[in-house]
Structures are given as C-alpha cells and as structure tokens.
PDB file of C-alpha atoms in Angstrom:
ATOM      1  CA  MET A1128       0.204   0.287   0.001  1.00  0.00           C
ATOM      2  CA  ASN A1129       0.943   3.582  -0.944  1.00  0.00           C
ATOM      3  CA  GLN A1130       2.873   5.480   2.362  1.00  0.00           C
ATOM      4  CA  SER A1131       2.096   9.298   2.106  1.00  0.00           C
ATOM      5  CA  ILE A1132       1.843  11.236   4.753  1.00  0.00           C
ATOM      6  CA  LEU A1133      -0.912  12.835   5.426  1.00  0.00           C
ATOM      7  CA  ARG A1134      -1.239  16.475   7.368  1.00  0.00           C
ATOM      8  CA  ILE A1135      -4.416  16.187   9.654  1.00  0.00           C
ATOM      9  CA  GLN A1136      -5.830  19.171  11.980  1.00  0.00           C
ATOM     10  CA  VAL A1137      -8.081  18.137  14.749  1.00  0.00           C
ATOM     11  CA  ILE A1138     -11.023  20.809  16.791  1.00  0.00           C
ATOM     12  CA  GLY A1139     -11.803  19.349  19.783  1.00  0.00           C
ATOM     13  CA  ASN A1140     -13.709  21.247  23.126  1.00  0.00           C
ATOM     14  CA  ALA A1141     -13.076  18.091  26.139  1.00  0.00           C
ATOM     15  CA  SER A1142     -12.179  18.473  29.746  1.00  0.00           C
ATOM     16  CA  GLN A1143      -9.103  16.126  29.222  1.00  0.00           C
ATOM     17  CA  LYS A1144      -6.815  16.694  26.685  1.00  0.00           C
ATOM     18  CA  LEU A1145      -7.541  15.322  23.605  1.00  0.00           C
ATOM     19  CA  VAL A1146      -3.770  14.701  22.489  1.00  0.00           C
ATOM     20  CA  PHE A1147      -3.786  10.559  23.752  1.00  0.00           C
ATOM     21  CA  ASN A1148      -7.368   9.659  22.657  1.00  0.00           C
ATOM     22  CA  VAL A1149      -6.290  10.667  19.322  1.00  0.00           C
ATOM     23  CA  LEU A1150      -2.497   8.805  19.714  1.00  0.00           C
ATOM     24  CA  ASN A1151      -4.628   5.850  20.206  1.00  0.00           C
ATOM     25  CA  ALA A1152      -7.233   5.694  17.028  1.00  0.00           C
ATOM     26  CA  ILE A1153      -4.462   6.256  14.779  1.00  0.00           C
ATOM     27  CA  ASN A1154      -2.108   3.644  16.434  1.00  0.00           C
ATOM     28  CA  ARG A1155      -5.033   1.319  16.327  1.00  0.00           C
ATOM     29  CA  ARG A1156      -4.611   0.299  13.287  1.00  0.00           C
ATOM     30  CA  LYS A1157      -0.646  -1.142  12.610  1.00  0.00           C
ATOM     31  CA  GLY A1158       1.365   0.981  10.605  1.00  0.00           C
ATOM     32  CA  ASN A1159       0.204   4.399  10.723  1.00  0.00           C
ATOM     33  CA  ARG A1160       2.617   6.273  12.361  1.00  0.00           C
ATOM     34  CA  VAL A1161       2.947   9.908  13.608  1.00  0.00           C
ATOM     35  CA  ARG A1162       5.866  11.652  12.679  1.00  0.00           C
ATOM     36  CA  GLN A1163       5.559  15.366  14.606  1.00  0.00           C
ATOM     37  CA  MET A1164       2.602  16.926  16.567  1.00  0.00           C
ATOM     38  CA  ASP A1165       1.241  20.008  17.851  1.00  0.00           C
ATOM     39  CA  PHE A1166      -1.789  20.403  20.012  1.00  0.00           C
ATOM     40  CA  ASP A1167      -2.782  24.104  21.462  1.00  0.00           C
ATOM     41  CA  TYR A1168      -4.801  24.046  24.550  1.00  0.00           C
ATOM     42  CA  ARG A1169      -6.551  27.210  26.100  1.00  0.00           C
ATOM     43  CA  ASP A1170      -9.453  26.466  28.846  1.00  0.00           C
ATOM     44  CA  LYS A1171     -11.054  24.061  27.083  1.00  0.00           C
ATOM     45  CA  PHE A1172     -10.778  24.730  23.132  1.00  0.00           C
ATOM     46  CA  GLN A1173      -8.577  22.415  21.731  1.00  0.00           C
ATOM     47  CA  ARG A1174      -6.463  22.674  18.360  1.00  0.00           C
ATOM     48  CA  GLY A1175      -3.668  19.990  16.792  1.00  0.00           C
ATOM     49  CA  PHE A1176      -1.821  19.127  13.609  1.00  0.00           C
ATOM     50  CA  LEU A1177      -0.150  15.694  13.116  1.00  0.00           C
ATOM     51  CA  ASN A1178       1.483  14.389  10.582  1.00  0.00           C
ATOM     52  CA  VAL A1179       0.488  11.192   9.934  1.00  0.00           C
ATOM     53  CA  GLU A1180       2.574   7.891   8.076  1.00  0.00           C
ATOM     54  CA  LEU A1181      -0.824   6.682   6.134  1.00  0.00           C
ATOM     55  CA  ARG A1182      -0.939   2.542   5.555  1.00  0.00           C
ATOM     56  CA  GLU A1183      -4.643   3.288   5.112  1.00  0.00           C
ATOM     57  CA  PRO A1184      -7.152   4.702   3.255  1.00  0.00           C
ATOM     58  CA  GLU A1185      -7.440   8.701   3.872  1.00  0.00           C
ATOM     59  CA  HIS A1186     -11.075   8.470   4.697  1.00  0.00           C
ATOM     60  CA  VAL A1187     -10.705   5.604   7.403  1.00  0.00           C
ATOM     61  CA  LEU A1188      -7.918   7.158   9.823  1.00  0.00           C
ATOM     62  CA  ILE A1189     -10.475  10.833   9.616  1.00  0.00           C
ATOM     63  CA  ARG A1190     -13.472   8.743  10.050  1.00  0.00           C
ATOM     64  CA  ARG A1191     -11.680   6.917  13.590  1.00  0.00           C
ATOM     65  CA  ILE A1192     -10.219  10.449  14.469  1.00  0.00           C
ATOM     66  CA  SER A1193     -13.596  11.652  14.098  1.00  0.00           C
ATOM     67  CA  ALA A1194     -15.287   8.960  16.252  1.00  0.00           C
ATOM     68  CA  VAL A1195     -12.845   9.951  19.592  1.00  0.00           C
ATOM     69  CA  GLU A1196     -15.293  11.194  22.268  1.00  0.00           C
ATOM     70  CA  GLY A1197     -14.488  15.427  22.199  1.00  0.00           C
ATOM     71  CA  VAL A1198     -13.102  15.790  19.018  1.00  0.00           C
ATOM     72  CA  VAL A1199     -15.622  18.598  17.248  1.00  0.00           C
ATOM     73  CA  ARG A1200     -13.777  18.231  13.354  1.00  0.00           C
ATOM     74  CA  VAL A1201     -11.128  16.687  11.356  1.00  0.00           C
ATOM     75  CA  ASN A1202      -9.777  18.672   8.377  1.00  0.00           C
ATOM     76  CA  SER A1203      -7.137  17.047   5.891  1.00  0.00           C
ATOM     77  CA  VAL A1204      -5.187  19.584   5.733  1.00  0.00           C
ATOM     78  CA  ALA A1205      -2.472  19.093   2.635  1.00  0.00           C
ATOM     79  CA  ALA A1206      -0.634  15.655   1.379  1.00  0.00           C
ATOM     80  CA  LEU A1207       3.166  15.680   2.577  1.00  0.00           C
TER      81      LEU A1207
END
C-alpha cells in the first residue's frame, strides 16, 4: 500500500486533553505512524496538527479520529 504522509488538523472541546485519545485512534491500526504533532490547549478549546504516515485509506483514519469523544472537526490540510 502507498505510504503517504498526511497533515491532519484536529479541533475539539473537552475537559481532558484529546491528544492521548487521538493518538490511540491513529495507532489502533498497525502501520500508521505519527511523524510530528503540535497541540494547543486554551481553556476547553483544543487544536492540533499531526503529520501521519498512512498505511490505510485517508477517509478511514479521519472517520476514526472523528469518533473520538470531544473531537468537533477533523480536516485533512495537505498531503506531504
């Protein structure tokens, strides 16, 4: 399968930090690797950018991240 790197933006509003739940959702399927991440926390608003090396279709990963509790929106910013 094609191993492309995808830049994903995650926006959420939860009382706990979303970073751990999002990382669990990405790593649930063997082969996906997080190359770089940057999360920002302000009150209950959270925003993060992740560079993920994909080994599965993009829409499957985005759907899995969207299912994490507290995630409001997931955007594919650009493929690297």
